[in-house]
Every structure is written in structure tokens, then in C-alpha cells.
């Protein structure tokens, strides 16, 4: 005998109306159905978490940019400001490591506790970043610090989002249509690269306005390997931490889209005050990158576009031609990697939109 369907107007044995289980509505990414802190907690802690991330990721750069801007205006502080910037960078590294460790001590949504090897890795990254910042490294100086901070900030962002029941999935996206996922990656990378070049043109026009002359970027001529390490740190900080993690956290806190875009744009623009009035050109780019992530939920194409643009514009003049070949090779490798990851990723099950994830 076939089993009768339970309809909405029928009653359950306890007298309450029986309901069918419905999947989350499209576009919500299952935010309220994820484990971890409840929705009210995420609403209340959206901005504190975002401002905390910006403090550990961008406060040293913001301090340095402010000092440089004041010096360009003729009212800059003395050498003590440089020492203060170094201390701020060390303090931010310690806070990021301690914050990550404290989040590990609390039970996550899956109840999984990180093993001792993660603690050893966290300690190694922290020590390497602090020693490089303090000038205590004889070899790979200026390289170890930025790379260690990039990994540390990525680790903190992933752990913080996981603590709030959100997921930053960078390497194994779950997609329904693999070809559509690859197209999304390519589209996001193209428009991000276009935004960066548009920012360069707009900044050149704003430099004609009266005001303090902007500092050339970079201010000195460091070794190429040090410059590339800074580029990797910048791409990680601006795209994964200040853009992806901020959009995820504020979206989970039910903040409107325009608020997310403005917050990301301001956080990306303030550490570039050394550009002078032309720093305003970074606001449209910040809004555009935040929208691209909100639309496609992909971090890797934004980071690759950022890195490719920096390779073409910030390397020394005698390396520009090599940078063009390097950038072309990087984009081809990214396209091939994206196709492989899209082909090997597990498809999403129908009717389960998945979590609020950061994808490739």
C-alpha cells in the first residue's frame, strides 16, 4: 500500500501542523542554516569582526601611508613615526596569531580541534614575520616577512569565518555546472584586470589636481624577489582579507550590498593615502572588486588580476618586458589550473545551494 503524502493542512501526532522541509531560497547560500553562532550573533558581531580584521591587516599600512602623506604635505613627523610603524606591524602580527589561537580553543561547528602541527606552523609564521619586520634576518630579508604575514592573514580569515558558521573554500569549490564555473572565473579575472587599468588611468588624471605630490610606488628600488613578495602580500591582504572575508561577514550579518561595497572600498583606499588626492581613484576599483566577489564568489581570479597588474606596473623598467611574459604565463597557468579544478571538483547536489563560500 503506497505511503500517503503529508500535506500542509494535515496534523502531526503532537497536534502541530506538519511541514515539508524546504531548501533555502536561492541567493541566501544557506547562511542561516549553517552551524555555529546563531543569526542574531552574526548580526551583532559583523562589524566588530570586520574592523578587527582590518586592524591586524591594514593598520600598519594605514599608519605608514598617513605618515608619508603628512610628510608630502610638509608637516610630517620625525623618525619616531617610522619606529612606531615597525612596532605596529609587530603588534598586528602578534594579535593575528593570538586571535587565531583563541578561535582554535573554542569548539567549531564541526567540533574539530586543530592538531599540534597547526600550532607549530602558527608559531613559525609568527616568529618569521616578527624577525623580518625587526630586521633580524640576514637572508631572505624583506621576503620572509610579507609571505609569512600573507599566510597568517589567510589562516586568520578562514578561521574567523569558520567560527561564525561560514566557510572560505579556496581550493575545492562545489559547483553545479563546471563549464559555467570556469566561465565565471575568467569573467571575474577579466573585469578585475580591467578595473585595475582603469584605476591607473583615473589616477593619472587626478594627479593633475592641486595637492601634495604623490609618492612613487615603490619608494625605493628593492630586489625583485622582495618586490614580488610584497605584491603577493598585497594581493592576499586586499583581495582575500579586505574584500572576500569582509563581504562574507557583512553579508552574513544581513548588511545591505551597498554597505558592503562602501566598507570594502574605504578599507582598500585608506592604506594608499600616500598617493595624495589621486587615492580617490581606488574607490571605484574597490567597489568593483567587491561586487565581482559578491557576484561570482571567486577569490583567486581577483588575486591573480591584482598580481598580474602589479607585475606589469611596479617592476623596474628593465624588467617590464620580462614582466609581460611572466604575466602572460601566469594568466595561462591560471586558466589551465581553473579548468582542471573545475573539471575535478565535486558537483553540488540539486536542491542544496550550499554554504556562503569563497570559491576559486
Short mmCIF file of C-alpha atoms in Angstrom, two decimals:
data_model
loop_
_atom_site.label_atom_id
_atom_site.label_comp_id
_atom_site.label_asym_id
_atom_site.label_seq_id
_atom_site.Cartn_x
_atom_site.Cartn_y
_atom_site.Cartn_z
CA UNK A 1 0.00 0.00 0.00
CA UNK A 2 1.50 3.34 -1.03
CA UNK A 3 2.50 5.74 1.75
CA UNK A 4 0.20 8.78 1.85
CA UNK A 5 1.76 12.23 1.48
CA UNK A 6 1.73 14.56 4.47
CA UNK A 7 0.14 17.80 3.39
CA UNK A 8 0.38 21.23 4.98
CA UNK A 9 -3.22 21.12 6.31
CA UNK A 10 -2.71 17.75 8.00
CA UNK A 11 -1.74 17.44 11.65
CA UNK A 12 1.22 15.69 13.14
CA UNK A 13 0.71 13.26 16.04
CA UNK A 14 1.51 16.00 18.56
CA UNK A 15 -1.22 18.27 17.18
CA UNK A 16 1.09 20.72 15.39
CA UNK A 17 0.86 21.37 11.70
CA UNK A 18 3.26 19.21 9.71
CA UNK A 19 5.51 20.95 7.18
CA UNK A 20 7.67 19.70 4.43
CA UNK A 21 11.35 20.53 4.65
CA UNK A 22 12.10 23.20 2.07
CA UNK A 23 15.58 24.05 0.77
CA UNK A 24 16.92 27.54 1.48
CA UNK A 25 15.75 30.14 -1.05
CA UNK A 26 18.06 30.88 -3.92
CA UNK A 27 20.66 33.53 -3.23
CA UNK A 28 20.82 33.02 0.53
CA UNK A 29 23.68 30.49 0.29
CA UNK A 30 22.28 28.71 3.32
CA UNK A 31 23.66 31.32 5.75
CA UNK A 32 21.00 30.86 8.44
CA UNK A 33 21.08 27.05 8.20
CA UNK A 34 24.77 26.70 8.94
CA UNK A 35 26.08 25.53 12.32
CA UNK A 36 27.87 27.84 14.69
CA UNK A 37 26.65 31.08 16.28
CA UNK A 38 23.03 31.94 15.55
CA UNK A 39 21.83 34.65 13.21
CA UNK A 40 21.42 37.29 15.95
CA UNK A 41 25.05 36.76 16.99
CA UNK A 42 26.28 37.20 13.43
CA UNK A 43 24.16 40.34 13.06
CA UNK A 44 25.65 41.82 16.22
CA UNK A 45 29.27 40.89 15.55
CA UNK A 46 29.55 41.63 11.84
CA UNK A 47 31.34 44.95 12.08
CA UNK A 48 33.49 44.13 15.15
CA UNK A 49 34.89 41.12 13.27
CA UNK A 50 35.44 43.18 10.11
CA UNK A 51 37.15 46.04 11.97
CA UNK A 52 39.31 43.55 13.84
CA UNK A 53 40.46 42.02 10.56
CA UNK A 54 41.22 45.45 9.13
CA UNK A 55 43.17 46.39 12.28
CA UNK A 56 45.53 43.40 12.08
CA UNK A 57 45.80 43.50 8.28
CA UNK A 58 45.75 47.19 7.39
CA UNK A 59 46.58 49.26 10.48
CA UNK A 60 50.39 49.24 9.93
CA UNK A 61 49.96 50.14 6.26
CA UNK A 62 47.45 52.86 7.20
CA UNK A 63 49.89 54.34 9.72
CA UNK A 64 52.73 54.35 7.18
CA UNK A 65 50.51 55.88 4.48
CA UNK A 66 49.38 58.63 6.87
CA UNK A 67 52.95 59.46 7.86
CA UNK A 68 54.04 59.61 4.21
CA UNK A 69 51.06 61.80 3.28
CA UNK A 70 51.88 64.24 6.10
CA UNK A 71 55.50 64.39 5.03
CA UNK A 72 54.48 65.10 1.45
CA UNK A 73 52.36 67.95 2.81
CA UNK A 74 55.33 69.37 4.71
CA UNK A 75 54.06 68.63 8.22
CA UNK A 76 55.32 65.09 8.65
CA UNK A 77 56.58 63.70 11.98
CA UNK A 78 60.17 62.75 12.69
CA UNK A 79 61.94 59.39 12.70
CA UNK A 80 59.92 58.23 15.69
CA UNK A 81 56.98 57.66 13.31
CA UNK A 82 58.97 55.03 11.41
CA UNK A 83 59.81 53.18 14.61
CA UNK A 84 56.15 53.36 15.62
CA UNK A 85 55.18 51.80 12.28
CA UNK A 86 57.58 48.91 12.91
CA UNK A 87 56.14 48.35 16.38
CA UNK A 88 52.59 48.44 14.98
CA UNK A 89 53.49 45.80 12.40
CA UNK A 90 54.95 43.53 15.10
CA UNK A 91 51.93 44.10 17.35
CA UNK A 92 49.50 43.36 14.49
CA UNK A 93 51.31 40.10 13.77
CA UNK A 94 51.10 39.06 17.43
CA UNK A 95 47.40 39.96 17.62
CA UNK A 96 46.63 37.99 14.45
CA UNK A 97 48.41 34.90 15.82
CA UNK A 98 46.78 35.21 19.25
CA UNK A 99 43.35 35.76 17.70
CA UNK A 100 43.72 32.65 15.56
CA UNK A 101 44.85 30.65 18.60
CA UNK A 102 41.89 31.83 20.68
CA UNK A 103 39.46 30.89 17.92
CA UNK A 104 41.02 27.43 17.83
CA UNK A 105 40.34 27.00 21.54
CA UNK A 106 36.61 27.39 21.00
CA UNK A 107 34.70 24.43 19.56
CA UNK A 108 33.99 24.95 15.88
CA UNK A 109 30.81 23.96 14.02
CA UNK A 110 32.27 20.53 13.25
CA UNK A 111 33.70 20.05 16.73
CA UNK A 112 37.16 19.55 15.18
CA UNK A 113 40.14 20.73 17.25
CA UNK A 114 43.31 21.68 15.33
CA UNK A 115 46.25 19.35 15.89
CA UNK A 116 49.60 20.34 17.40
CA UNK A 117 51.21 20.70 13.98
CA UNK A 118 48.97 23.68 13.28
CA UNK A 119 50.16 25.35 16.46
CA UNK A 120 53.76 24.76 15.40
CA UNK A 121 53.04 26.23 11.98
CA UNK A 122 51.35 29.27 13.52
CA UNK A 123 54.34 29.83 15.80
CA UNK A 124 56.80 29.52 12.90
CA UNK A 125 54.88 32.03 10.79
CA UNK A 126 54.65 34.50 13.67
CA UNK A 127 58.35 34.29 14.53
CA UNK A 128 59.39 34.62 10.87
CA UNK A 129 57.19 37.68 10.31
CA UNK A 130 58.37 39.41 13.50
CA UNK A 131 62.06 38.71 12.89
CA UNK A 132 61.86 40.05 9.35
CA UNK A 133 59.99 43.17 10.48
CA UNK A 134 62.54 43.81 13.21
CA UNK A 135 65.43 43.39 10.75
CA UNK A 136 66.85 40.29 12.42
CA UNK A 137 67.00 38.10 9.30
CA UNK A 138 70.30 38.05 7.42
CA UNK A 139 68.98 36.03 4.48
CA UNK A 140 65.71 36.49 2.64
CA UNK A 141 65.15 39.79 4.42
CA UNK A 142 62.06 41.54 3.09
CA UNK A 143 60.79 38.27 1.60
CA UNK A 144 60.05 36.01 4.56
CA UNK A 145 58.01 38.62 6.43
CA UNK A 146 55.48 39.51 3.71
CA UNK A 147 54.97 35.87 2.73
CA UNK A 148 54.57 34.76 6.36
CA UNK A 149 52.06 37.55 7.04
CA UNK A 150 50.11 36.64 3.90
CA UNK A 151 49.73 33.04 5.08
CA UNK A 152 48.93 34.15 8.63
CA UNK A 153 46.21 36.56 7.49
CA UNK A 154 44.70 33.91 5.23
CA UNK A 155 44.66 31.46 8.12
CA UNK A 156 43.01 34.01 10.42
CA UNK A 157 40.34 34.91 7.85
CA UNK A 158 39.43 31.27 7.23
CA UNK A 159 39.33 30.51 10.96
CA UNK A 160 37.24 33.58 11.80
CA UNK A 161 34.64 32.84 9.13
CA UNK A 162 34.50 29.20 10.21
CA UNK A 163 33.92 30.34 13.80
CA UNK A 164 30.78 32.18 12.66
CA UNK A 165 29.50 29.16 10.75
CA UNK A 166 30.73 30.44 7.38
CA UNK A 167 33.18 28.81 5.02
CA UNK A 168 36.02 30.18 2.92
CA UNK A 169 36.62 27.38 0.42
CA UNK A 170 39.57 28.37 -1.72
CA UNK A 171 40.80 25.21 -3.42
CA UNK A 172 37.83 22.82 -3.83
CA UNK A 173 34.66 24.64 -4.92
CA UNK A 174 31.42 22.69 -5.19
CA UNK A 175 29.77 23.65 -8.44
CA UNK A 176 26.70 22.56 -10.34
CA UNK A 177 27.96 23.40 -13.80
CA UNK A 178 31.70 23.06 -14.32
CA UNK A 179 31.85 24.98 -17.58
CA UNK A 180 29.83 27.80 -16.04
CA UNK A 181 32.24 27.86 -13.09
CA UNK A 182 35.22 28.21 -15.43
CA UNK A 183 33.45 30.99 -17.32
CA UNK A 184 32.75 32.78 -14.04
CA UNK A 185 36.43 32.64 -13.12
CA UNK A 186 37.54 34.03 -16.47
CA UNK A 187 34.89 36.77 -16.40
CA UNK A 188 35.82 37.82 -12.88
CA UNK A 189 39.54 37.93 -13.70
CA UNK A 190 38.96 39.95 -16.89
CA UNK A 191 36.82 42.61 -15.23
CA UNK A 192 39.15 42.84 -12.24
CA UNK A 193 42.12 43.38 -14.56
CA UNK A 194 40.09 46.00 -16.45
CA UNK A 195 39.27 47.78 -13.18
CA UNK A 196 42.94 47.97 -12.23
CA UNK A 197 43.94 49.51 -15.54
CA UNK A 198 41.02 51.93 -15.34
CA UNK A 199 42.22 52.95 -11.89
CA UNK A 200 45.67 53.66 -13.31
CA UNK A 201 44.20 55.97 -15.96
CA UNK A 202 41.94 57.73 -13.46
CA UNK A 203 44.80 58.18 -11.02
CA UNK A 204 46.93 59.77 -13.74
CA UNK A 205 44.16 62.31 -14.35
CA UNK A 206 43.69 63.09 -10.66
CA UNK A 207 47.41 63.70 -10.21
CA UNK A 208 46.93 66.97 -12.12
CA UNK A 209 44.83 68.33 -9.28
CA UNK A 210 46.49 70.67 -6.76
CA UNK A 211 47.81 68.96 -3.66
CA UNK A 212 50.89 67.19 -2.32
CA UNK A 213 52.84 65.25 -4.91
CA UNK A 214 52.13 61.54 -4.56
CA UNK A 215 54.92 59.21 -3.60
CA UNK A 216 56.17 56.89 -6.29
CA UNK A 217 55.32 53.28 -5.56
CA UNK A 218 57.53 51.58 -4.51
CA UNK A 219 59.56 54.39 -2.86
CA UNK A 220 62.89 52.61 -3.27
CA UNK A 221 64.34 50.07 -5.68
CA UNK A 222 64.37 46.82 -3.71
CA UNK A 223 65.42 43.48 -5.04
CA UNK A 224 62.98 41.88 -7.44
CA UNK A 225 62.29 38.96 -5.12
CA UNK A 226 61.42 41.39 -2.29
CA UNK A 227 59.12 43.34 -4.60
CA UNK A 228 57.31 40.18 -5.71
CA UNK A 229 56.90 39.12 -2.06
CA UNK A 230 55.26 42.48 -1.31
CA UNK A 231 52.97 42.01 -4.30
CA UNK A 232 51.86 38.61 -3.03
CA UNK A 233 51.16 40.07 0.42
CA UNK A 234 49.23 42.96 -1.11
CA UNK A 235 47.11 40.69 -3.30
CA UNK A 236 46.33 38.44 -0.34
CA UNK A 237 45.50 41.26 2.06
CA UNK A 238 43.36 43.29 -0.31
CA UNK A 239 41.51 40.53 -2.13
CA UNK A 240 41.07 37.70 0.38
CA UNK A 241 41.01 39.60 3.69
CA UNK A 242 39.67 43.07 2.92
CA UNK A 243 37.36 42.02 0.07
CA UNK A 244 36.24 38.39 0.34
CA UNK A 245 36.20 37.98 4.13
CA UNK A 246 34.57 41.37 4.66
CA UNK A 247 31.82 40.67 2.11
CA UNK A 248 31.18 37.24 3.64
CA UNK A 249 30.98 38.55 7.21
CA UNK A 250 28.81 41.57 6.42
CA UNK A 251 26.51 39.54 4.17
CA UNK A 252 26.03 37.02 6.98
CA UNK A 253 25.23 39.98 9.26
CA UNK A 254 22.45 40.92 6.80
CA UNK A 255 24.04 44.25 5.85
CA UNK A 256 22.86 45.69 2.51
CA UNK A 257 25.01 45.25 -0.56
CA UNK A 258 25.84 48.95 -0.91
CA UNK A 259 27.15 48.96 2.66
CA UNK A 260 29.44 46.01 1.92
CA UNK A 261 30.77 47.72 -1.21
CA UNK A 262 31.45 51.02 0.56
CA UNK A 263 33.17 49.30 3.50
CA UNK A 264 35.49 47.36 1.20
CA UNK A 265 36.26 50.45 -0.92
CA UNK A 266 37.22 52.53 2.14
CA UNK A 267 39.34 49.77 3.65
CA UNK A 268 41.22 49.36 0.37
CA UNK A 269 41.69 53.09 -0.21
CA UNK A 270 42.85 54.34 3.21
CA UNK A 271 46.20 52.45 3.23
CA UNK A 272 47.04 54.22 -0.08
CA UNK A 273 46.89 57.79 1.24
CA UNK A 274 50.48 58.28 0.07
CA UNK A 275 49.02 58.72 -3.43
CA UNK A 276 47.65 62.06 -2.29
CA UNK A 277 44.35 63.24 -3.83
CA UNK A 278 44.72 60.63 -6.57
CA UNK A 279 44.00 57.92 -3.95
CA UNK A 280 40.32 58.66 -4.65
CA UNK A 281 40.78 56.70 -7.89
CA UNK A 282 40.96 53.49 -5.85
CA UNK A 283 37.38 53.83 -4.60
CA UNK A 284 35.66 52.71 -7.85
CA UNK A 285 38.13 49.83 -8.12
CA UNK A 286 37.38 48.72 -4.56
CA UNK A 287 33.64 48.86 -5.20
CA UNK A 288 34.04 46.93 -8.45
CA UNK A 289 36.18 44.15 -6.93
CA UNK A 290 33.79 43.78 -4.01
CA UNK A 291 30.86 43.46 -6.42
CA UNK A 292 32.75 40.91 -8.52
CA UNK A 293 33.29 38.78 -5.46
CA UNK A 294 29.67 39.23 -4.37
CA UNK A 295 28.50 38.22 -7.84
CA UNK A 296 30.84 35.30 -8.61
CA UNK A 297 32.13 34.23 -5.17
CA UNK A 298 35.64 33.71 -6.51
CA UNK A 299 38.80 34.99 -4.80
CA UNK A 300 41.59 33.51 -6.92
CA UNK A 301 40.84 35.47 -10.14
CA UNK A 302 40.83 38.74 -8.18
CA UNK A 303 44.18 37.92 -6.60
CA UNK A 304 45.70 36.86 -9.93
CA UNK A 305 44.48 40.03 -11.65
CA UNK A 306 45.94 42.09 -8.80
CA UNK A 307 49.29 40.29 -9.00
CA UNK A 308 49.42 40.50 -12.81
CA UNK A 309 48.73 44.24 -12.75
CA UNK A 310 51.44 44.83 -10.15
CA UNK A 311 53.95 42.80 -12.16
CA UNK A 312 53.30 44.99 -15.20
CA UNK A 313 53.37 48.35 -13.43
CA UNK A 314 55.65 48.11 -10.39
CA UNK A 315 58.67 46.11 -11.51
CA UNK A 316 61.79 48.09 -12.50
CA UNK A 317 61.90 49.40 -16.06
CA UNK A 318 64.49 46.90 -17.30
CA UNK A 319 62.19 44.07 -16.22
CA UNK A 320 58.99 45.31 -17.85
CA UNK A 321 59.41 43.12 -20.93
CA UNK A 322 60.11 40.10 -18.76
CA UNK A 323 57.10 41.03 -16.64
CA UNK A 324 54.88 40.93 -19.71
CA UNK A 325 55.98 37.38 -20.47
CA UNK A 326 55.66 36.43 -16.79
CA UNK A 327 52.15 37.88 -16.63
CA UNK A 328 51.07 36.10 -19.81
CA UNK A 329 52.49 32.83 -18.45
CA UNK A 330 50.75 33.45 -15.11
CA UNK A 331 47.37 34.05 -16.76
CA UNK A 332 47.74 30.94 -18.96
CA UNK A 333 48.68 28.85 -15.93
CA UNK A 334 45.72 30.28 -14.02
CA UNK A 335 43.34 29.45 -16.85
CA UNK A 336 44.65 25.90 -17.07
CA UNK A 337 44.51 25.43 -13.30
CA UNK A 338 40.96 26.74 -13.23
CA UNK A 339 39.87 24.31 -15.91
CA UNK A 340 41.47 21.39 -14.07
CA UNK A 341 39.94 22.34 -10.71
CA UNK A 342 36.53 22.90 -12.29
CA UNK A 343 36.70 19.51 -14.01
CA UNK A 344 37.78 17.66 -10.87
CA UNK A 345 35.53 19.45 -8.34
CA UNK A 346 32.53 17.66 -6.93
CA UNK A 347 29.20 18.87 -8.33
CA UNK A 348 26.64 20.24 -5.92
CA UNK A 349 23.62 18.12 -5.22
CA UNK A 350 20.37 19.52 -6.66
CA UNK A 351 18.24 21.41 -4.18
CA UNK A 352 21.20 22.22 -1.89
CA UNK A 353 22.52 25.68 -2.73
CA UNK A 354 25.50 25.19 -0.41
CA UNK A 355 27.14 27.45 2.07
CA UNK A 356 28.30 31.00 1.81
CA UNK A 357 31.67 30.07 0.40
CA UNK A 358 34.64 31.79 -1.14
CA UNK A 359 35.37 29.86 -4.30
CA UNK A 360 38.06 29.84 -6.92
#
